[in-house]
Every structure is written in structure tokens, then in C-alpha cells.
Coordinates of C-alpha atoms in Angstrom, one line a residue:
Chain A
M74 CA -23.1 17.2 1.6
I75 CA -21.7 19.7 -0.9
P76 CA -20.6 18.3 -4.3
T77 CA -17.3 19.6 -5.4
K78 CA -16.9 21.6 -8.6
P79 CA -13.1 21.3 -9.2
Y80 CA -11.2 22.6 -12.1
A81 CA -10.8 19.8 -14.6
A82 CA -7.2 19.4 -15.7
T83 CA -4.9 17.1 -17.7
D84 CA -1.2 16.4 -17.3
L85 CA 0.8 14.8 -20.1
G86 CA 3.7 12.4 -19.8
I87 CA 5.5 12.7 -23.2
F88 CA 8.0 9.8 -23.7
R89 CA 10.6 8.5 -26.1
F90 CA 13.5 6.1 -26.0
L91 CA 17.1 7.0 -26.7
D92 CA 20.4 5.2 -26.1
G93 CA 18.7 2.4 -24.3
K94 CA 16.9 4.6 -21.8
L95 CA 13.4 6.1 -21.4
L96 CA 13.1 9.9 -21.6
V97 CA 10.3 12.2 -20.5
Y98 CA 9.7 15.8 -21.6
L99 CA 9.5 18.2 -18.7
V100 CA 8.7 22.0 -18.7
E101 CA 10.1 24.7 -16.4
L102 CA 7.2 26.7 -14.9
K103 CA 7.0 30.4 -14.6
I104 CA 3.9 30.7 -12.4
E105 CA 3.7 31.0 -8.6
P106 CA 4.2 29.1 -6.4
F107 CA 6.3 26.9 -8.7
V108 CA 8.6 29.4 -10.6
G109 CA 11.7 27.6 -11.8
R110 CA 10.3 24.1 -10.9
Y111 CA 9.8 21.4 -13.5
S112 CA 6.6 19.6 -14.2
L113 CA 4.8 17.6 -16.8
P114 CA 3.1 19.8 -19.4
G115 CA -0.6 20.3 -18.6
T116 CA -3.6 22.5 -18.8
L117 CA -7.0 23.3 -17.4
V118 CA -9.8 21.9 -19.5
L119 CA -11.9 24.6 -21.2
E120 CA -15.7 24.8 -21.3
T121 CA -15.6 23.9 -25.0
E122 CA -13.3 20.9 -24.6
D123 CA -13.5 17.3 -23.5
L124 CA -10.3 15.8 -22.0
E125 CA -9.0 14.6 -25.3
A126 CA -9.2 18.0 -26.9
A127 CA -7.5 19.5 -23.9
V128 CA -4.7 16.9 -24.2
R129 CA -4.1 17.7 -27.8
R130 CA -4.0 21.5 -27.0
A131 CA -1.6 20.9 -24.1
Y132 CA 0.7 18.9 -26.3
R133 CA 0.7 21.7 -29.0
E134 CA 1.4 24.3 -26.4
A135 CA 4.3 22.4 -24.8
T136 CA 6.0 21.2 -28.0
G137 CA 4.9 23.3 -31.0
W138 CA 4.0 20.0 -32.5
S139 CA 0.7 18.1 -33.0
G140 CA 1.3 14.5 -34.1
A141 CA 1.3 11.9 -31.4
Y142 CA -0.4 8.8 -30.0
F143 CA -2.2 9.6 -26.8
E144 CA -3.5 7.3 -24.1
Q145 CA -5.4 8.0 -20.9
V146 CA -3.5 6.7 -17.8
Y147 CA -5.2 7.6 -14.5
T148 CA -7.1 10.4 -12.8
F149 CA -5.6 12.0 -9.7
S150 CA -8.0 13.6 -7.2
A151 CA -6.2 14.2 -3.9
I152 CA -7.9 17.2 -2.3
D153 CA -4.7 19.2 -1.8
R154 CA -2.8 18.2 -5.0
D155 CA -2.8 21.8 -6.3
P156 CA -2.1 24.4 -3.6
R157 CA -4.0 27.1 -5.4
R158 CA -7.4 25.5 -6.0
R159 CA -9.1 22.1 -6.1
T160 CA -8.2 20.5 -9.4
I161 CA -8.8 16.9 -10.5
S162 CA -6.3 15.9 -13.2
T163 CA -6.5 13.1 -15.7
A164 CA -3.1 12.1 -16.8
Y165 CA -2.3 10.9 -20.4
M166 CA 0.8 9.5 -22.0
G167 CA 1.9 10.9 -25.4
F168 CA 4.2 9.3 -27.8
P169 CA 5.4 11.8 -30.5
D170 CA 5.0 10.4 -34.0
R171 CA 8.5 11.9 -34.9
P172 CA 10.4 11.2 -31.7
G173 CA 13.6 12.6 -33.1
E174 CA 12.3 16.0 -34.0
P175 CA 13.2 19.0 -31.8
F176 CA 10.2 20.5 -29.9
E177 CA 9.4 24.3 -29.9
P178 CA 7.5 25.1 -26.7
V179 CA 5.4 28.3 -26.8
D180 CA 5.9 31.0 -24.3
K181 CA 3.7 29.3 -21.7
Y182 CA 6.8 27.7 -20.2
R183 CA 10.3 29.0 -19.5
T184 CA 11.8 26.1 -21.2
G185 CA 11.2 22.4 -22.1
E186 CA 13.8 19.6 -21.9
W187 CA 14.1 15.8 -22.2
F188 CA 15.2 14.0 -19.0
Y189 CA 16.0 10.4 -18.3
V190 CA 13.0 9.2 -16.3
N191 CA 15.4 7.8 -13.7
D192 CA 17.1 11.2 -13.3
T193 CA 14.5 14.0 -13.1
P194 CA 14.4 16.9 -10.8
S195 CA 11.8 16.9 -8.0
L196 CA 8.6 17.9 -9.8
A197 CA 5.9 20.4 -9.0
Y198 CA 2.4 19.3 -7.8
D199 CA 2.0 15.5 -7.6
H200 CA 3.8 15.1 -10.8
N201 CA 6.5 12.7 -9.4
E202 CA 3.6 10.3 -8.6
I203 CA 2.0 10.8 -12.0
L204 CA 5.3 10.1 -13.7
K205 CA 5.7 6.9 -11.7
V206 CA 2.2 5.7 -12.7
C207 CA 3.0 6.4 -16.4
T208 CA 6.3 4.6 -16.4
D209 CA 4.8 1.6 -14.5
R210 CA 2.1 1.5 -17.2
I211 CA 4.7 1.6 -20.0
A212 CA 6.7 -1.2 -18.4
A213 CA 3.5 -3.3 -18.0
K214 CA 2.4 -2.7 -21.5
L215 CA 5.7 -3.9 -23.0
N216 CA 4.5 -7.4 -22.0
Y217 CA 1.3 -7.4 -24.1
T218 CA 1.3 -4.6 -26.6
N219 CA 3.5 -3.1 -29.3
I220 CA 4.1 0.1 -27.2
A221 CA 7.9 -0.3 -27.8
L222 CA 7.4 0.7 -31.4
L223 CA 5.8 4.0 -30.3
L224 CA 8.9 4.9 -28.2
L225 CA 11.4 4.6 -31.1
P226 CA 12.0 6.8 -34.1
G227 CA 10.5 5.9 -37.5
E228 CA 13.6 3.8 -38.3
F229 CA 15.5 1.7 -35.8
T230 CA 17.8 -1.2 -35.6
M231 CA 16.9 -4.6 -34.2
S232 CA 19.2 -4.1 -31.2
E233 CA 17.5 -0.7 -30.4
L234 CA 14.2 -2.5 -30.3
Q235 CA 15.6 -5.3 -28.2
C236 CA 17.0 -2.7 -25.8
V237 CA 13.5 -1.3 -25.2
Y238 CA 12.2 -4.7 -24.3
E239 CA 15.2 -5.5 -22.1
Q240 CA 14.7 -2.3 -20.1
G241 CA 11.0 -2.8 -19.8
L242 CA 11.1 -6.5 -18.9
G243 CA 14.2 -6.1 -16.7
E244 CA 15.9 -9.1 -18.2
E245 CA 18.4 -9.8 -21.0
L246 CA 16.9 -11.5 -24.1
E247 CA 18.8 -13.8 -26.5
T248 CA 19.4 -11.9 -29.7
G249 CA 18.5 -14.6 -32.3
S250 CA 15.3 -15.7 -30.8
F251 CA 14.2 -12.0 -30.1
S252 CA 14.7 -11.2 -33.7
D253 CA 12.8 -14.3 -34.9
K254 CA 10.0 -13.5 -32.5
V255 CA 9.3 -9.9 -33.4
L256 CA 9.6 -10.7 -37.1
S257 CA 7.2 -13.6 -36.8
L258 CA 4.6 -11.4 -35.0
G259 CA 4.5 -9.1 -38.0
M260 CA 5.1 -6.0 -35.8
I261 CA 8.0 -4.7 -37.8
E262 CA 9.4 -4.8 -41.4
A263 CA 12.8 -4.1 -42.9
T264 CA 12.9 -0.6 -44.6
G265 CA 15.6 -1.8 -47.0
G266 CA 18.0 0.8 -45.6
E267 CA 21.0 0.3 -43.5
R268 CA 22.9 2.3 -40.9
P269 CA 26.8 2.5 -41.3
A270 CA 28.6 1.0 -38.3
G271 CA 32.2 1.8 -38.7
N272 CA 34.5 -1.1 -39.5
V273 CA 31.7 -3.8 -39.1
P274 CA 29.0 -4.4 -41.7
P275 CA 26.2 -1.9 -41.8
V276 CA 23.1 -2.6 -39.7
P277 CA 19.7 -3.1 -41.3
L278 CA 16.9 -0.7 -40.4
Y279 CA 13.3 -1.6 -39.5
R280 CA 10.1 0.3 -39.1
A281 CA 6.7 -0.4 -37.4
V282 CA 4.1 -2.0 -39.6
H283 CA 1.4 -0.1 -37.7
R284 CA 2.1 2.9 -35.5
E285 CA -1.1 2.4 -33.5
L286 CA -1.1 0.7 -30.1
Q287 CA -2.1 -2.9 -30.5
E288 CA -2.4 -5.8 -28.1
I289 CA 0.4 -8.2 -29.0
P290 CA 1.3 -10.6 -26.2
F291 CA 5.1 -10.8 -26.5
I292 CA 6.0 -13.5 -24.0
Chain B
M47 CA -10.7 30.7 -22.8
I48 CA -12.9 29.8 -19.8
P49 CA -11.7 26.8 -17.8
T50 CA -14.5 24.4 -16.9
K51 CA -15.6 23.7 -13.4
P52 CA -17.6 20.5 -13.9
Y53 CA -19.1 18.4 -11.2
A54 CA -16.8 15.6 -10.4
A55 CA -18.5 12.2 -10.3
T56 CA -17.8 8.5 -10.2
D57 CA -19.7 5.6 -11.7
L58 CA -19.2 2.1 -10.5
G59 CA -19.4 -1.2 -12.5
I60 CA -20.0 -3.9 -9.9
F61 CA -19.3 -7.4 -11.3
R62 CA -19.5 -11.1 -10.4
F63 CA -19.5 -14.4 -12.2
L64 CA -22.3 -16.9 -12.0
D65 CA -23.3 -20.0 -14.1
G66 CA -20.5 -19.3 -16.6
K67 CA -21.5 -15.7 -17.3
L68 CA -20.5 -12.2 -16.1
L69 CA -23.1 -10.2 -14.2
V70 CA -23.2 -6.5 -13.5
Y71 CA -25.3 -4.8 -10.8
L72 CA -27.6 -2.1 -12.1
V73 CA -29.8 0.3 -10.2
E74 CA -33.2 1.7 -11.3
L75 CA -33.2 5.5 -11.1
K76 CA -35.9 7.7 -9.5
I77 CA -34.7 11.1 -10.6
E78 CA -35.5 13.1 -13.7
P79 CA -34.9 12.8 -16.6
F80 CA -34.2 9.1 -16.1
V81 CA -37.1 7.9 -13.9
G82 CA -37.4 4.1 -14.3
R83 CA -34.2 3.8 -16.4
Y84 CA -31.3 1.6 -15.2
S85 CA -27.8 2.8 -14.7
L86 CA -24.6 1.9 -13.0
P87 CA -24.5 3.2 -9.4
G88 CA -22.7 6.5 -9.0
T89 CA -22.4 9.7 -7.1
L90 CA -21.1 13.2 -7.3
V91 CA -17.8 13.7 -5.4
L92 CA -18.1 15.8 -2.3
E93 CA -15.8 18.7 -1.3
T94 CA -14.4 16.5 1.5
E95 CA -13.7 13.5 -0.6
D96 CA -11.2 12.3 -3.2
L97 CA -12.4 9.9 -5.9
E98 CA -11.6 6.8 -3.9
A99 CA -13.7 7.9 -0.9
A100 CA -16.6 8.8 -3.2
V101 CA -16.4 5.3 -4.8
R102 CA -16.6 3.6 -1.4
R103 CA -19.6 5.7 -0.4
A104 CA -21.3 5.1 -3.8
Y105 CA -20.8 1.3 -3.2
R106 CA -22.3 1.4 0.3
E107 CA -25.2 3.5 -0.9
A108 CA -25.9 1.1 -3.8
T109 CA -25.4 -2.2 -1.9
G110 CA -25.6 -1.7 1.8
W111 CA -22.3 -3.4 1.8
S112 CA -18.7 -2.1 2.1
G113 CA -16.2 -4.9 1.3
A114 CA -14.9 -4.9 -2.2
Y115 CA -11.8 -4.6 -4.4
F116 CA -12.0 -1.4 -6.4
E117 CA -10.0 -0.4 -9.5
Q118 CA -10.1 2.8 -11.5
V119 CA -11.0 2.2 -15.2
Y120 CA -11.4 5.4 -17.2
T121 CA -12.5 9.0 -17.0
F122 CA -15.4 10.1 -19.3
S123 CA -15.6 13.7 -20.2
A124 CA -17.9 14.3 -23.2
I125 CA -19.4 17.7 -22.8
D126 CA -23.0 16.6 -23.0
R127 CA -22.8 13.2 -21.2
D128 CA -25.1 14.4 -18.5
P129 CA -28.1 16.4 -19.8
R130 CA -28.6 18.3 -16.5
R131 CA -25.0 19.8 -16.0
R132 CA -21.4 19.3 -17.1
T133 CA -20.1 16.3 -15.2
I134 CA -16.8 14.5 -15.6
S135 CA -17.0 11.0 -14.3
T136 CA -14.3 8.6 -13.4
A137 CA -15.5 5.0 -13.7
Y138 CA -14.3 2.3 -11.3
M139 CA -14.8 -1.5 -11.2
G140 CA -15.9 -3.1 -8.0
F141 CA -15.6 -6.8 -7.1
P142 CA -17.6 -7.6 -3.9
D143 CA -15.6 -9.6 -1.4
R144 CA -18.6 -11.8 -0.8
P145 CA -20.0 -12.1 -4.3
G146 CA -22.8 -14.5 -3.2
E147 CA -24.3 -12.2 -0.5
P148 CA -27.6 -10.3 -1.3
F149 CA -27.3 -6.6 -1.5
E150 CA -29.5 -4.1 0.3
P151 CA -29.6 -0.8 -1.6
V152 CA -30.6 2.3 0.4
D153 CA -33.5 4.4 -0.7
K154 CA -31.4 6.4 -3.2
Y155 CA -32.6 4.0 -5.9
R156 CA -35.9 2.4 -6.7
T157 CA -34.3 -1.0 -6.9
G158 CA -31.0 -2.8 -7.7
E159 CA -30.6 -6.0 -9.7
W160 CA -28.0 -8.2 -11.2
F161 CA -28.0 -8.5 -15.0
Y162 CA -26.0 -10.6 -17.4
V163 CA -23.7 -8.1 -19.1
N164 CA -24.8 -9.4 -22.5
D165 CA -28.4 -8.8 -21.7
T166 CA -28.9 -5.4 -20.0
P167 CA -31.5 -2.8 -20.7
S168 CA -30.4 0.4 -22.4
L169 CA -28.7 2.5 -19.7
A170 CA -29.0 6.1 -18.7
Y171 CA -26.3 8.7 -19.4
D172 CA -23.3 7.2 -21.3
H173 CA -23.4 4.1 -19.1
N174 CA -23.6 1.6 -21.9
E175 CA -20.2 3.0 -23.1
I176 CA -18.8 2.8 -19.5
L177 CA -20.0 -0.8 -19.1
K178 CA -18.4 -1.7 -22.4
V179 CA -15.0 -0.2 -21.3
C180 CA -15.3 -2.1 -18.0
T181 CA -16.0 -5.5 -19.6
D182 CA -13.3 -5.0 -22.2
R183 CA -10.9 -4.3 -19.3
I184 CA -11.9 -7.4 -17.4
A185 CA -11.5 -9.5 -20.6
A186 CA -8.0 -8.1 -21.2
K187 CA -6.9 -8.5 -17.5
L188 CA -7.9 -12.2 -17.6
N189 CA -4.7 -12.7 -19.7
Y190 CA -2.2 -11.3 -17.3
T191 CA -3.8 -11.0 -13.8
N192 CA -5.7 -13.1 -11.2
I193 CA -8.8 -11.0 -11.8
A194 CA -10.9 -14.2 -12.3
L195 CA -10.5 -15.0 -8.6
L196 CA -12.2 -11.7 -7.7
L197 CA -15.2 -12.6 -9.8
L198 CA -16.0 -15.9 -8.1
P199 CA -17.4 -16.5 -4.6
G200 CA -15.0 -17.5 -1.7
E201 CA -15.2 -21.2 -2.7
F202 CA -15.4 -22.5 -6.2
T203 CA -14.8 -25.6 -8.3
M204 CA -12.0 -26.0 -10.8
S205 CA -14.5 -26.0 -13.6
E206 CA -16.1 -22.8 -12.5
L207 CA -12.7 -21.1 -12.6
Q208 CA -12.0 -22.6 -16.0
C209 CA -15.3 -21.2 -17.2
V210 CA -14.3 -17.7 -16.3
Y211 CA -11.1 -18.0 -18.3
E212 CA -12.9 -19.6 -21.3
Q213 CA -15.4 -16.8 -21.4
G214 CA -12.8 -14.2 -21.1
L215 CA -10.3 -15.7 -23.5
G216 CA -13.0 -16.7 -25.9
E217 CA -11.6 -20.2 -26.4
E218 CA -12.0 -23.7 -24.8
L219 CA -9.2 -24.8 -22.6
E220 CA -8.0 -28.4 -22.0
T221 CA -9.2 -29.4 -18.5
G222 CA -6.1 -31.3 -17.2
S223 CA -3.6 -28.7 -18.3
F224 CA -5.7 -25.8 -17.1
S225 CA -5.9 -27.4 -13.6
D226 CA -2.1 -28.1 -13.6
K227 CA -1.4 -24.5 -14.7
V228 CA -3.4 -22.6 -12.1
L229 CA -2.2 -24.9 -9.3
S230 CA 1.4 -24.5 -10.4
L231 CA 1.0 -20.7 -10.4
G232 CA 0.0 -20.8 -6.7
M233 CA -3.1 -18.7 -7.4
I234 CA -5.5 -21.1 -5.6
E235 CA -5.5 -23.8 -3.0
A236 CA -7.9 -26.6 -2.0
T237 CA -10.2 -25.7 0.9
G238 CA -10.5 -29.4 1.9
G239 CA -14.2 -29.2 1.3
E240 CA -16.3 -30.7 -1.4
R241 CA -19.5 -30.0 -3.2
P242 CA -22.0 -32.9 -3.7
A243 CA -22.6 -33.7 -7.3
G244 CA -25.6 -36.1 -7.4
N245 CA -24.6 -39.6 -8.6
V246 CA -21.0 -38.7 -9.5
P247 CA -18.2 -38.2 -6.9
P248 CA -18.3 -34.9 -5.0
V249 CA -16.2 -32.1 -6.5
P250 CA -13.3 -30.5 -4.5
L251 CA -13.6 -26.8 -3.7
Y252 CA -10.8 -24.2 -4.0
R253 CA -10.2 -20.7 -2.8
A254 CA -7.9 -17.8 -3.8
V255 CA -4.6 -17.7 -2.0
H256 CA -4.7 -13.9 -2.3
R257 CA -7.8 -11.9 -2.9
E258 CA -5.9 -8.8 -4.1
L259 CA -5.3 -8.2 -7.8
Q260 CA -1.9 -9.4 -8.9
E261 CA -0.2 -9.6 -12.2
I262 CA 0.0 -13.3 -13.1
P263 CA 0.5 -13.8 -16.8
F264 CA -1.6 -16.9 -17.5
I265 CA -0.7 -17.7 -21.1

């Protein structure tokens, strides 16, 4: 009966929404045995850190950026999940507070790149499984929280917001009643600005009233 | 930059519902520095186990019983959460598959006892915080899953089920429409049996159609 003393780690699914699809930020590894493979950004937890501090550091190291909403998702503990050593990893989701800004990863990784979650390469470690658990969690939370607002940039159109819900819920929504519903819930407000739309009238822009995750049953 | 190699642990909130209130199973410790204090059951993870195997073992050691539905809740990593050594603990909830049966804890603990969650002693470690996170999760899940069915014994009355929802949702529900709703969702079925009720007619008994957690938006 020997208790295990694994390395503690965290892996981070960083997400945003663009052109009607969910994107995840992946990094290309330069350490054996995974040179050239992509993974979620992650790190071992240091003696001076709790998980949340390690998550914020991993995010900075992967993006050169520090602002984001973070949420713990699940802890992965399969004995052989890391071929080099026993590591138990707690996965977090991160939603950058300026989803449109370019990232600048530090030299820890070869490169970092946004991928559509439905079109990623095969990932190192058990990161395909971690990514699946994160995206399932996002889809579930669309039903009862304002998570959609964290996936969009600071200003967005009503149809962009509707698109997040339609992707997450897997069904088309009627435009008029969708708009009435989200406005009545007090989730968003008009910025007063508009986006030019060619030879149709310009489209009004909205922003989140709160950019913290809240429970707002939508259906 | 020294990575931490904490002990990996799990702590287990075991719940059931009785007389309109949520109960949690607590154990009385006999190890320093917490002799005589109550805590959630828990254990260090062994080298041969993943978290789920450790959870099942911790459950058997605390109850003498093995049947239950388990669900991972959250991982707690504060650096000083265990005064003896650095331990990162992943909390699970457990719902015994025979919630009425008496438990027989092994000699790991001095005793084990059911407490109303609103009336527990001050717990060892960070277990008051863990208990709070578990009960918040249960309350949230009442809104969109069949978790209520896992908290009740194998046979229950309609008013016992309604009571779980009213406690969780924090509001009174109209009896007729509650009954129509849960029957229309296909969550429960009549057993054919009845419970005597003194000098009023006997009360029909129901059981869960499925005793696995399912997403069933209730509202």
C-alpha cells in the first residue's frame, strides 16, 4: 500500500468563437517524446503554487497575455497518461478577455496556433480526451449560463451571439424571439456603435453587461 | 522553479435525502492532529490506482458497502490544506445505490454518522469548504439532471420527490403540475406498491426508470 506522489500538473483549454465556430489554442511541443506534436498548453505545479496560480502562469507562458476568465473542468489521473512520469493533471478552461488580440507565446513552445475544435491534429498525452471534456462542458453550460458572452470579442452582433447558441444547442433559433430573450435577460446591452454591412443597413453592436460567468438558464 | 510532488488524495461527500433534508455521511477521525474531529471519508491514492479506483476503495473503507454512483466535483490544492504534508485532493460525490441500508465502517475510523448538511460539526482539513462545493453542485444539478432520484431510496412517494426539488430549487412547487411534469419526462414509474398512511388512503410508490445520472432539464 504505497501512496503515490505524482507530479501535479495543469492543462489549459483556451477557447474563443469565430465565424460561427469554436476555436482552441494549441501549442507545438519541442520536448521528447512529443517533438512537433500539438497539445494544450500546460505546466507542472510548483512548490510555491496552488493550481490556480499554476494556471495563470501557464496561460502567460503560452500566450504572453494575462487577462482571462478561468474555470476548473476535471482532473485526469490515468496511471500512464504521461509516458515520462506519473502526473495527475487538473484541466482548466480559459476565455481570454480580449479574444481578438494576437497571442505571443514565449520560447517554451515552438509555436502556438488557433484550431477549429472539430479539426485539430491528434494531440500529445491524453489531450484529445481533455479537449473533448472541455468542449462538452462548454456545450452543456450554454444551456444555463452566460458562457457564450465569454467566447465572443468585446463587441459583437446579435447574429454572432445567436450563432454561438445555435452551435452549442445544435438547433436553429428564431431570430426575433432570440433577440427578445437575451435582451430581456439583461445579459447584453447595445454599445451604441454599428458595424458597416455593405449595401444593407449597418448592424448594431452589443457587449456583455457582465464578463463573469453567471448562471442564467436560457431555455 | 521546483515542481511539487504532492500526495494525491480523494475526499468523498456521500449524500442521501431523508425527511425533506439532505444528509451527508461523516467519519470521526482517530489520527493526529484531528483525533475526535469529523471529516468526509477520504484516502491517499496508491501507486497502483487512478482517482476512480481510490474513490471506490475509500467508499468501501468508510461504509463497508460498494454500490454507489460517483461523480467528480472539484480538485482542492491550497498549499497548507493538510497540516502534515502537501496533499492535492480531488473531491467526489457518492450516492449509495441503497440509501436506506445501514453502513458498517471498517476500523479506519472511530465511527461514521449521517448529519444534516445544515447542521454538521466543524470539519477537519478544508472539508467544510469541500462540503459546501458539493452541496452547491447538487443544488445546481437539480435544475438540469435527474440527480434527485439518486438521493432517494429505491421506492419513494411523489411528495418525497417533490420535497427534494423544493429544497434544491428553494421554492414551493404546485403538486399537480409537479406530478404531471416528472411523469411526462419519463424519469419515474409507479412500482404498483403503496405505503399505508393511517386514516387517509394509502400513497402510491414510485421508482427511478434509470438510476444513472442523466441530463433532464426540469424547468
